[in-house]
Amino acid sequence: MGPEPSMLAARIAGAVAGALVSLAYMMPRGAREAVARAIAGIVSGLVFGGPAGVVLAQWMGVTDMLSPAETLLTGSAAASMTAWWVLGALARIADRTGRGPKT
């Protein structure tokens, strides 16, 4: 039982969009951090996109207004953005406590 191609496309598009939007708000300090955060964001969007989309749609009260693809796209973007921001915050905390890379 494989995923439907249109749903997989929505999941990938949401995950990549979430990572790109996050890039505009919280720039990584180096290439290594950018790659790590991008991979984590995209994987998180792919894995947690469905459940996150359902929870967000229910929380906002728009479940009946969204198609399954829109719900999946929104959830994937939200999960990707969350992972990007969390990893960025953890990297900043590690830098301040002396466990991160010295620049």
PDB file of N, CA and C in Angstrom:
ATOM      1  N   MET A   1       0.840  -1.173   0.000  1.00  0.00           N
ATOM      2  CA  MET A   1       0.000   0.000   0.000  1.00  0.00           C
ATOM      3  C   MET A   1       0.888   1.240   0.000  1.00  0.00           C
ATOM      4  N   GLY A   2       1.151   1.784  -1.135  1.00  0.00           N
ATOM      5  CA  GLY A   2       2.026   2.939  -1.248  1.00  0.00           C
ATOM      6  C   GLY A   2       1.256   4.242  -1.184  1.00  0.00           C
ATOM      7  N   PRO A   3       1.959   5.331  -0.911  1.00  0.00           N
ATOM      8  CA  PRO A   3       1.293   6.629  -0.846  1.00  0.00           C
ATOM      9  C   PRO A   3       0.855   7.098  -2.229  1.00  0.00           C
ATOM     10  N   GLU A   4      -0.230   7.825  -2.255  1.00  0.00           N
ATOM     11  CA  GLU A   4      -0.729   8.391  -3.489  1.00  0.00           C
ATOM     12  C   GLU A   4       0.254   9.462  -3.978  1.00  0.00           C
ATOM     13  N   PRO A   5       0.583   9.496  -5.264  1.00  0.00           N
ATOM     14  CA  PRO A   5       1.577  10.464  -5.743  1.00  0.00           C
ATOM     15  C   PRO A   5       1.222  11.925  -5.436  1.00  0.00           C
ATOM     16  N   SER A   6      -0.042  12.280  -5.544  1.00  0.00           N
ATOM     17  CA  SER A   6      -0.410  13.681  -5.274  1.00  0.00           C
ATOM     18  C   SER A   6      -0.227  14.030  -3.798  1.00  0.00           C
ATOM     19  N   MET A   7      -0.492  13.081  -2.918  1.00  0.00           N
ATOM     20  CA  MET A   7      -0.307  13.325  -1.483  1.00  0.00           C
ATOM     21  C   MET A   7       1.178  13.388  -1.133  1.00  0.00           C
ATOM     22  N   LEU A   8       1.970  12.554  -1.773  1.00  0.00           N
ATOM     23  CA  LEU A   8       3.412  12.597  -1.556  1.00  0.00           C
ATOM     24  C   LEU A   8       3.981  13.926  -2.055  1.00  0.00           C
ATOM     25  N   ALA A   9       3.480  14.401  -3.187  1.00  0.00           N
ATOM     26  CA  ALA A   9       3.922  15.695  -3.716  1.00  0.00           C
ATOM     27  C   ALA A   9       3.547  16.831  -2.768  1.00  0.00           C
ATOM     28  N   ALA A  10       2.337  16.786  -2.196  1.00  0.00           N
ATOM     29  CA  ALA A  10       1.918  17.816  -1.242  1.00  0.00           C
ATOM     30  C   ALA A  10       2.782  17.768   0.009  1.00  0.00           C
ATOM     31  N   ARG A  11       3.108  16.576   0.446  1.00  0.00           N
ATOM     32  CA  ARG A  11       3.942  16.421   1.643  1.00  0.00           C
ATOM     33  C   ARG A  11       5.346  16.986   1.394  1.00  0.00           C
ATOM     34  N   ILE A  12       5.942  16.669   0.250  1.00  0.00           N
ATOM     35  CA  ILE A  12       7.280  17.161  -0.085  1.00  0.00           C
ATOM     36  C   ILE A  12       7.258  18.672  -0.268  1.00  0.00           C
ATOM     37  N   ALA A  13       6.261  19.186  -0.984  1.00  0.00           N
ATOM     38  CA  ALA A  13       6.175  20.630  -1.210  1.00  0.00           C
ATOM     39  C   ALA A  13       6.024  21.379   0.109  1.00  0.00           C
ATOM     40  N   GLY A  14       5.212  20.868   1.008  1.00  0.00           N
ATOM     41  CA  GLY A  14       5.033  21.518   2.303  1.00  0.00           C
ATOM     42  C   GLY A  14       6.299  21.506   3.126  1.00  0.00           C
ATOM     43  N   ALA A  15       6.992  20.372   3.137  1.00  0.00           N
ATOM     44  CA  ALA A  15       8.228  20.265   3.915  1.00  0.00           C
ATOM     45  C   ALA A  15       9.303  21.209   3.392  1.00  0.00           C
ATOM     46  N   VAL A  16       9.456  21.285   2.085  1.00  0.00           N
ATOM     47  CA  VAL A  16      10.455  22.175   1.489  1.00  0.00           C
ATOM     48  C   VAL A  16      10.052  23.634   1.693  1.00  0.00           C
ATOM     49  N   ALA A  17       8.766  23.946   1.528  1.00  0.00           N
ATOM     50  CA  ALA A  17       8.299  25.318   1.730  1.00  0.00           C
ATOM     51  C   ALA A  17       8.525  25.767   3.170  1.00  0.00           C
ATOM     52  N   GLY A  18       8.259  24.878   4.120  1.00  0.00           N
ATOM     53  CA  GLY A  18       8.488  25.220   5.518  1.00  0.00           C
ATOM     54  C   GLY A  18       9.942  25.525   5.801  1.00  0.00           C
ATOM     55  N   ALA A  19      10.841  24.736   5.235  1.00  0.00           N
ATOM     56  CA  ALA A  19      12.274  24.975   5.425  1.00  0.00           C
ATOM     57  C   ALA A  19      12.704  26.288   4.772  1.00  0.00           C
ATOM     58  N   LEU A  20      12.169  26.589   3.590  1.00  0.00           N
ATOM     59  CA  LEU A  20      12.547  27.825   2.897  1.00  0.00           C
ATOM     60  C   LEU A  20      12.017  29.069   3.609  1.00  0.00           C
ATOM     61  N   VAL A  21      10.791  28.998   4.110  1.00  0.00           N
ATOM     62  CA  VAL A  21      10.241  30.142   4.848  1.00  0.00           C
ATOM     63  C   VAL A  21      11.044  30.374   6.115  1.00  0.00           C
ATOM     64  N   SER A  22      11.405  29.298   6.791  1.00  0.00           N
ATOM     65  CA  SER A  22      12.198  29.418   8.010  1.00  0.00           C
ATOM     66  C   SER A  22      13.563  30.018   7.731  1.00  0.00           C
ATOM     67  N   LEU A  23      14.122  29.718   6.579  1.00  0.00           N
ATOM     68  CA  LEU A  23      15.424  30.256   6.197  1.00  0.00           C
ATOM     69  C   LEU A  23      15.393  31.779   6.161  1.00  0.00           C
ATOM     70  N   ALA A  24      14.271  32.341   5.749  1.00  0.00           N
ATOM     71  CA  ALA A  24      14.157  33.795   5.671  1.00  0.00           C
ATOM     72  C   ALA A  24      14.135  34.441   7.053  1.00  0.00           C
ATOM     73  N   TYR A  25      13.681  33.705   8.057  1.00  0.00           N
ATOM     74  CA  TYR A  25      13.545  34.280   9.394  1.00  0.00           C
ATOM     75  C   TYR A  25      14.713  33.975  10.318  1.00  0.00           C
ATOM     76  N   MET A  26      15.310  32.816  10.193  1.00  0.00           N
ATOM     77  CA  MET A  26      16.409  32.436  11.085  1.00  0.00           C
ATOM     78  C   MET A  26      17.519  31.828  10.242  1.00  0.00           C
ATOM     79  N   MET A  27      18.445  32.671   9.825  1.00  0.00           N
ATOM     80  CA  MET A  27      19.533  32.216   8.966  1.00  0.00           C
ATOM     81  C   MET A  27      20.492  31.324   9.745  1.00  0.00           C
ATOM     82  N   PRO A  28      20.960  30.259   9.113  1.00  0.00           N
ATOM     83  CA  PRO A  28      21.970  29.424   9.760  1.00  0.00           C
ATOM     84  C   PRO A  28      23.319  30.140   9.753  1.00  0.00           C
ATOM     85  N   ARG A  29      24.170  29.744  10.688  1.00  0.00           N
ATOM     86  CA  ARG A  29      25.479  30.406  10.791  1.00  0.00           C
ATOM     87  C   ARG A  29      26.520  29.827   9.842  1.00  0.00           C
ATOM     88  N   GLY A  30      26.286  28.658   9.339  1.00  0.00           N
ATOM     89  CA  GLY A  30      27.252  28.048   8.439  1.00  0.00           C
ATOM     90  C   GLY A  30      26.591  26.996   7.563  1.00  0.00           C
ATOM     91  N   ALA A  31      27.372  26.464   6.638  1.00  0.00           N
ATOM     92  CA  ALA A  31      26.836  25.470   5.711  1.00  0.00           C
ATOM     93  C   ALA A  31      26.433  24.185   6.431  1.00  0.00           C
ATOM     94  N   ARG A  32      27.237  23.784   7.414  1.00  0.00           N
ATOM     95  CA  ARG A  32      26.927  22.553   8.150  1.00  0.00           C
ATOM     96  C   ARG A  32      25.601  22.680   8.887  1.00  0.00           C
ATOM     97  N   GLU A  33      25.393  23.792   9.554  1.00  0.00           N
ATOM     98  CA  GLU A  33      24.133  24.021  10.271  1.00  0.00           C
ATOM     99  C   GLU A  33      22.961  24.099   9.293  1.00  0.00           C
ATOM    100  N   ALA A  34      23.163  24.737   8.148  1.00  0.00           N
ATOM    101  CA  ALA A  34      22.103  24.857   7.154  1.00  0.00           C
ATOM    102  C   ALA A  34      21.678  23.487   6.635  1.00  0.00           C
ATOM    103  N   VAL A  35      22.649  22.642   6.327  1.00  0.00           N
ATOM    104  CA  VAL A  35      22.335  21.306   5.809  1.00  0.00           C
ATOM    105  C   VAL A  35      21.631  20.472   6.867  1.00  0.00           C
ATOM    106  N   ALA A  36      22.128  20.509   8.097  1.00  0.00           N
ATOM    107  CA  ALA A  36      21.522  19.725   9.170  1.00  0.00           C
ATOM    108  C   ALA A  36      20.085  20.165   9.425  1.00  0.00           C
ATOM    109  N   ARG A  37      19.870  21.467   9.474  1.00  0.00           N
ATOM    110  CA  ARG A  37      18.524  21.966   9.731  1.00  0.00           C
ATOM    111  C   ARG A  37      17.591  21.711   8.556  1.00  0.00           C
ATOM    112  N   ALA A  38      18.091  21.820   7.329  1.00  0.00           N
ATOM    113  CA  ALA A  38      17.257  21.558   6.161  1.00  0.00           C
ATOM    114  C   ALA A  38      16.832  20.093   6.112  1.00  0.00           C
ATOM    115  N   ILE A  39      17.778  19.191   6.354  1.00  0.00           N
ATOM    116  CA  ILE A  39      17.445  17.765   6.340  1.00  0.00           C
ATOM    117  C   ILE A  39      16.448  17.444   7.442  1.00  0.00           C
ATOM    118  N   ALA A  40      16.690  17.952   8.644  1.00  0.00           N
ATOM    119  CA  ALA A  40      15.770  17.692   9.754  1.00  0.00           C
ATOM    120  C   ALA A  40      14.394  18.281   9.474  1.00  0.00           C
ATOM    121  N   GLY A  41      14.345  19.458   8.891  1.00  0.00           N
ATOM    122  CA  GLY A  41      13.063  20.080   8.569  1.00  0.00           C
ATOM    123  C   GLY A  41      12.288  19.307   7.531  1.00  0.00           C
ATOM    124  N   ILE A  42      12.953  18.882   6.488  1.00  0.00           N
ATOM    125  CA  ILE A  42      12.271  18.147   5.424  1.00  0.00           C
ATOM    126  C   ILE A  42      11.815  16.774   5.911  1.00  0.00           C
ATOM    127  N   VAL A  43      12.672  16.077   6.641  1.00  0.00           N
ATOM    128  CA  VAL A  43      12.281  14.764   7.175  1.00  0.00           C
ATOM    129  C   VAL A  43      11.118  14.912   8.157  1.00  0.00           C
ATOM    130  N   SER A  44      11.167  15.919   9.017  1.00  0.00           N
ATOM    131  CA  SER A  44      10.065  16.143   9.963  1.00  0.00           C
ATOM    132  C   SER A  44       8.767  16.456   9.233  1.00  0.00           C
ATOM    133  N   GLY A  45       8.852  17.250   8.185  1.00  0.00           N
ATOM    134  CA  GLY A  45       7.665  17.558   7.397  1.00  0.00           C
ATOM    135  C   GLY A  45       7.083  16.337   6.727  1.00  0.00           C
ATOM    136  N   LEU A  46       7.949  15.458   6.232  1.00  0.00           N
ATOM    137  CA  LEU A  46       7.476  14.238   5.584  1.00  0.00           C
ATOM    138  C   LEU A  46       6.850  13.271   6.590  1.00  0.00           C
ATOM    139  N   VAL A  47       7.464  13.146   7.752  1.00  0.00           N
ATOM    140  CA  VAL A  47       6.997  12.173   8.746  1.00  0.00           C
ATOM    141  C   VAL A  47       5.777  12.680   9.506  1.00  0.00           C
ATOM    142  N   PHE A  48       5.825  13.928   9.962  1.00  0.00           N
ATOM    143  CA  PHE A  48       4.785  14.440  10.843  1.00  0.00           C
ATOM    144  C   PHE A  48       3.782  15.359  10.150  1.00  0.00           C
ATOM    145  N   GLY A  49       3.858  15.485   8.840  1.00  0.00           N
ATOM    146  CA  GLY A  49       2.972  16.394   8.110  1.00  0.00           C
ATOM    147  C   GLY A  49       1.502  16.063   8.234  1.00  0.00           C
ATOM    148  N   GLY A  50       1.150  14.809   8.116  1.00  0.00           N
ATOM    149  CA  GLY A  50      -0.256  14.405   8.203  1.00  0.00           C
ATOM    150  C   GLY A  50      -0.869  14.696   9.556  1.00  0.00           C
ATOM    151  N   PRO A  51      -0.298  14.148  10.632  1.00  0.00           N
ATOM    152  CA  PRO A  51      -0.874  14.423  11.956  1.00  0.00           C
ATOM    153  C   PRO A  51      -0.863  15.909  12.329  1.00  0.00           C
ATOM    154  N   ALA A  52       0.210  16.613  11.979  1.00  0.00           N
ATOM    155  CA  ALA A  52       0.271  18.041  12.299  1.00  0.00           C
ATOM    156  C   ALA A  52      -0.805  18.818  11.546  1.00  0.00           C
ATOM    157  N   GLY A  53      -1.046  18.465  10.299  1.00  0.00           N
ATOM    158  CA  GLY A  53      -2.080  19.132   9.517  1.00  0.00           C
ATOM    159  C   GLY A  53      -3.470  18.915  10.085  1.00  0.00           C
ATOM    160  N   VAL A  54      -3.748  17.695  10.504  1.00  0.00           N
ATOM    161  CA  VAL A  54      -5.057  17.387  11.089  1.00  0.00           C
ATOM    162  C   VAL A  54      -5.252  18.157  12.387  1.00  0.00           C
ATOM    163  N   VAL A  55      -4.226  18.151  13.251  1.00  0.00           N
ATOM    164  CA  VAL A  55      -4.327  18.861  14.527  1.00  0.00           C
ATOM    165  C   VAL A  55      -4.498  20.367  14.294  1.00  0.00           C
ATOM    166  N   LEU A  56      -3.730  20.934  13.384  1.00  0.00           N
ATOM    167  CA  LEU A  56      -3.856  22.370  13.102  1.00  0.00           C
ATOM    168  C   LEU A  56      -5.230  22.718  12.536  1.00  0.00           C
ATOM    169  N   ALA A  57      -5.724  21.903  11.616  1.00  0.00           N
ATOM    170  CA  ALA A  57      -7.037  22.174  11.025  1.00  0.00           C
ATOM    171  C   ALA A  57      -8.147  22.088  12.072  1.00  0.00           C
ATOM    172  N   GLN A  58      -8.057  21.109  12.968  1.00  0.00           N
ATOM    173  CA  GLN A  58      -9.053  20.999  14.032  1.00  0.00           C
ATOM    174  C   GLN A  58      -8.942  22.164  15.004  1.00  0.00           C
ATOM    175  N   TRP A  59      -7.733  22.533  15.367  1.00  0.00           N
ATOM    176  CA  TRP A  59      -7.511  23.631  16.306  1.00  0.00           C
ATOM    177  C   TRP A  59      -8.037  24.948  15.756  1.00  0.00           C
ATOM    178  N   MET A  60      -7.859  25.156  14.453  1.00  0.00           N
ATOM    179  CA  MET A  60      -8.314  26.392  13.822  1.00  0.00           C
ATOM    180  C   MET A  60      -9.787  26.336  13.415  1.00  0.00           C
ATOM    181  N   GLY A  61     -10.384  25.158  13.465  1.00  0.00           N
ATOM    182  CA  GLY A  61     -11.798  25.008  13.107  1.00  0.00           C
ATOM    183  C   GLY A  61     -12.068  25.078  11.624  1.00  0.00           C
ATOM    184  N   VAL A  62     -11.110  24.664  10.800  1.00  0.00           N
ATOM    185  CA  VAL A  62     -11.275  24.731   9.340  1.00  0.00           C
ATOM    186  C   VAL A  62     -11.217  23.347   8.689  1.00  0.00           C
ATOM    187  N   THR A  63     -11.480  22.321   9.465  1.00  0.00           N
ATOM    188  CA  THR A  63     -11.363  20.961   8.950  1.00  0.00           C
ATOM    189  C   THR A  63     -12.240  20.736   7.721  1.00  0.00           C
ATOM    190  N   ASP A  64     -13.465  21.251   7.750  1.00  0.00           N
ATOM    191  CA  ASP A  64     -14.394  21.036   6.634  1.00  0.00           C
ATOM    192  C   ASP A  64     -14.063  21.892   5.416  1.00  0.00           C
ATOM    193  N   MET A  65     -13.261  22.914   5.587  1.00  0.00           N
ATOM    194  CA  MET A  65     -12.943  23.829   4.492  1.00  0.00           C
ATOM    195  C   MET A  65     -11.711  23.405   3.696  1.00  0.00           C
ATOM    196  N   LEU A  66     -10.888  22.514   4.243  1.00  0.00           N
ATOM    197  CA  LEU A  66      -9.639  22.125   3.591  1.00  0.00           C
ATOM    198  C   LEU A  66      -9.753  20.749   2.953  1.00  0.00           C
ATOM    199  N   SER A  67      -9.120  20.614   1.806  1.00  0.00           N
ATOM    200  CA  SER A  67      -9.028  19.300   1.176  1.00  0.00           C
ATOM    201  C   SER A  67      -7.930  18.504   1.886  1.00  0.00           C
ATOM    202  N   PRO A  68      -7.898  17.191   1.703  1.00  0.00           N
ATOM    203  CA  PRO A  68      -6.817  16.412   2.311  1.00  0.00           C
ATOM    204  C   PRO A  68      -5.427  16.883   1.875  1.00  0.00           C
ATOM    205  N   ALA A  69      -5.278  17.280   0.626  1.00  0.00           N
ATOM    206  CA  ALA A  69      -3.972  17.753   0.148  1.00  0.00           C
ATOM    207  C   ALA A  69      -3.578  19.059   0.834  1.00  0.00           C
ATOM    208  N   GLU A  70      -4.542  19.956   1.035  1.00  0.00           N
ATOM    209  CA  GLU A  70      -4.243  21.223   1.719  1.00  0.00           C
ATOM    210  C   GLU A  70      -3.885  20.985   3.180  1.00  0.00           C
ATOM    211  N   THR A  71      -4.587  20.064   3.805  1.00  0.00           N
ATOM    212  CA  THR A  71      -4.289  19.728   5.194  1.00  0.00           C
ATOM    213  C   THR A  71      -2.886  19.155   5.304  1.00  0.00           C
ATOM    214  N   LEU A  72      -2.526  18.281   4.393  1.00  0.00           N
ATOM    215  CA  LEU A  72      -1.201  17.671   4.395  1.00  0.00           C
ATOM    216  C   LEU A  72      -0.115  18.693   4.093  1.00  0.00           C
ATOM    217  N   LEU A  73      -0.364  19.569   3.147  1.00  0.00           N
ATOM    218  CA  LEU A  73       0.599  20.620   2.794  1.00  0.00           C
ATOM    219  C   LEU A  73       0.848  21.542   3.988  1.00  0.00           C
ATOM    220  N   THR A  74      -0.218  21.957   4.644  1.00  0.00           N
ATOM    221  CA  THR A  74      -0.101  22.844   5.803  1.00  0.00           C
ATOM    222  C   THR A  74       0.639  22.165   6.948  1.00  0.00           C
ATOM    223  N   GLY A  75       0.288  20.924   7.221  1.00  0.00           N
ATOM    224  CA  GLY A  75       0.944  20.195   8.300  1.00  0.00           C
ATOM    225  C   GLY A  75       2.419  19.963   8.034  1.00  0.00           C
ATOM    226  N   SER A  76       2.754  19.629   6.803  1.00  0.00           N
ATOM    227  CA  SER A  76       4.159  19.404   6.451  1.00  0.00           C
ATOM    228  C   SER A  76       4.969  20.680   6.593  1.00  0.00           C
ATOM    229  N   ALA A  77       4.402  21.791   6.156  1.00  0.00           N
ATOM    230  CA  ALA A  77       5.108  23.071   6.295  1.00  0.00           C
ATOM    231  C   ALA A  77       5.286  23.435   7.764  1.00  0.00           C
ATOM    232  N   ALA A  78       4.250  23.233   8.565  1.00  0.00           N
ATOM    233  CA  ALA A  78       4.337  23.563   9.994  1.00  0.00           C
ATOM    234  C   ALA A  78       5.353  22.677  10.712  1.00  0.00           C
ATOM    235  N   ALA A  79       5.356  21.395  10.410  1.00  0.00           N
ATOM    236  CA  ALA A  79       6.315  20.485  11.052  1.00  0.00           C
ATOM    237  C   ALA A  79       7.739  20.823  10.630  1.00  0.00           C
ATOM    238  N   SER A  80       7.935  21.158   9.365  1.00  0.00           N
ATOM    239  CA  SER A  80       9.254  21.517   8.866  1.00  0.00           C
ATOM    240  C   SER A  80       9.751  22.805   9.523  1.00  0.00           C
ATOM    241  N   MET A  81       8.880  23.800   9.608  1.00  0.00           N
ATOM    242  CA  MET A  81       9.268  25.061  10.239  1.00  0.00           C
ATOM    243  C   MET A  81       9.601  24.866  11.711  1.00  0.00           C
ATOM    244  N   THR A  82       8.831  24.043  12.382  1.00  0.00           N
ATOM    245  CA  THR A  82       9.076  23.789  13.805  1.00  0.00           C
ATOM    246  C   THR A  82      10.431  23.136  14.008  1.00  0.00           C
ATOM    247  N   ALA A  83      10.745  22.139  13.212  1.00  0.00           N
ATOM    248  CA  ALA A  83      12.041  21.467  13.339  1.00  0.00           C
ATOM    249  C   ALA A  83      13.181  22.438  13.055  1.00  0.00           C
ATOM    250  N   TRP A  84      13.032  23.275  12.032  1.00  0.00           N
ATOM    251  CA  TRP A  84      14.062  24.254  11.676  1.00  0.00           C
ATOM    252  C   TRP A  84      14.318  25.203  12.836  1.00  0.00           C
ATOM    253  N   TRP A  85      13.248  25.719  13.438  1.00  0.00           N
ATOM    254  CA  TRP A  85      13.385  26.680  14.529  1.00  0.00           C
ATOM    255  C   TRP A  85      13.956  26.025  15.784  1.00  0.00           C
ATOM    256  N   VAL A  86      13.514  24.829  16.090  1.00  0.00           N
ATOM    257  CA  VAL A  86      14.015  24.142  17.292  1.00  0.00           C
ATOM    258  C   VAL A  86      15.506  23.858  17.149  1.00  0.00           C
ATOM    259  N   LEU A  87      15.921  23.351  16.005  1.00  0.00           N
ATOM    260  CA  LEU A  87      17.349  23.083  15.810  1.00  0.00           C
ATOM    261  C   LEU A  87      18.167  24.375  15.829  1.00  0.00           C
ATOM    262  N   GLY A  88      17.624  25.439  15.281  1.00  0.00           N
ATOM    263  CA  GLY A  88      18.320  26.722  15.319  1.00  0.00           C
ATOM    264  C   GLY A  88      18.480  27.236  16.741  1.00  0.00           C
ATOM    265  N   ALA A  89      17.414  27.122  17.527  1.00  0.00           N
ATOM    266  CA  ALA A  89      17.482  27.563  18.923  1.00  0.00           C
ATOM    267  C   ALA A  89      18.465  26.710  19.712  1.00  0.00           C
ATOM    268  N   LEU A  90      18.448  25.403  19.491  1.00  0.00           N
ATOM    269  CA  LEU A  90      19.390  24.527  20.188  1.00  0.00           C
ATOM    270  C   LEU A  90      20.827  24.835  19.801  1.00  0.00           C
ATOM    271  N   ALA A  91      21.067  25.151  18.539  1.00  0.00           N
ATOM    272  CA  ALA A  91      22.424  25.519  18.104  1.00  0.00           C
ATOM    273  C   ALA A  91      22.883  26.811  18.779  1.00  0.00           C
ATOM    274  N   ARG A  92      21.986  27.781  18.908  1.00  0.00           N
ATOM    275  CA  ARG A  92      22.339  29.038  19.577  1.00  0.00           C
ATOM    276  C   ARG A  92      22.626  28.803  21.067  1.00  0.00           C
ATOM    277  N   ILE A  93      21.818  27.972  21.703  1.00  0.00           N
ATOM    278  CA  ILE A  93      22.036  27.650  23.119  1.00  0.00           C
ATOM    279  C   ILE A  93      23.365  26.929  23.299  1.00  0.00           C
ATOM    280  N   ALA A  94      23.670  25.984  22.410  1.00  0.00           N
ATOM    281  CA  ALA A  94      24.940  25.257  22.499  1.00  0.00           C
ATOM    282  C   ALA A  94      26.122  26.200  22.318  1.00  0.00           C
ATOM    283  N   ASP A  95      25.988  27.167  21.422  1.00  0.00           N
ATOM    284  CA  ASP A  95      27.060  28.158  21.230  1.00  0.00           C
ATOM    285  C   ASP A  95      27.289  28.981  22.492  1.00  0.00           C
ATOM    286  N   ARG A  96      26.223  29.368  23.143  1.00  0.00           N
ATOM    287  CA  ARG A  96      26.342  30.197  24.349  1.00  0.00           C
ATOM    288  C   ARG A  96      26.903  29.434  25.538  1.00  0.00           C
ATOM    289  N   THR A  97      26.622  28.138  25.616  1.00  0.00           N
ATOM    290  CA  THR A  97      27.114  27.364  26.762  1.00  0.00           C
ATOM    291  C   THR A  97      28.500  26.798  26.500  1.00  0.00           C
ATOM    292  N   GLY A  98      29.041  27.015  25.326  1.00  0.00           N
ATOM    293  CA  GLY A  98      30.407  26.582  25.052  1.00  0.00           C
ATOM    294  C   GLY A  98      30.523  25.197  24.454  1.00  0.00           C
ATOM    295  N   ARG A  99      29.423  24.596  24.092  1.00  0.00           N
ATOM    296  CA  ARG A  99      29.476  23.247  23.511  1.00  0.00           C
ATOM    297  C   ARG A  99      29.361  23.269  21.997  1.00  0.00           C
ATOM    298  N   GLY A 100      29.157  24.428  21.420  1.00  0.00           N
ATOM    299  CA  GLY A 100      29.028  24.542  19.990  1.00  0.00           C
ATOM    300  C   GLY A 100      30.347  24.878  19.331  1.00  0.00           C
ATOM    301  N   PRO A 101      30.343  25.050  18.013  1.00  0.00           N
ATOM    302  CA  PRO A 101      31.582  25.391  17.311  1.00  0.00           C
ATOM    303  C   PRO A 101      32.039  26.801  17.665  1.00  0.00           C
ATOM    304  N   LYS A 102      33.309  26.969  17.773  1.00  0.00           N
ATOM    305  CA  LYS A 102      33.915  28.276  18.066  1.00  0.00           C
ATOM    306  C   LYS A 102      34.079  29.028  16.744  1.00  0.00           C
ATOM    307  N   THR A 103      33.563  30.257  16.692  1.00  0.00           N
ATOM    308  CA  THR A 103      33.709  31.065  15.477  1.00  0.00           C
ATOM    309  C   THR A 103      34.454  32.336  15.763  1.00  0.00           C
TER     310      THR A 103
END
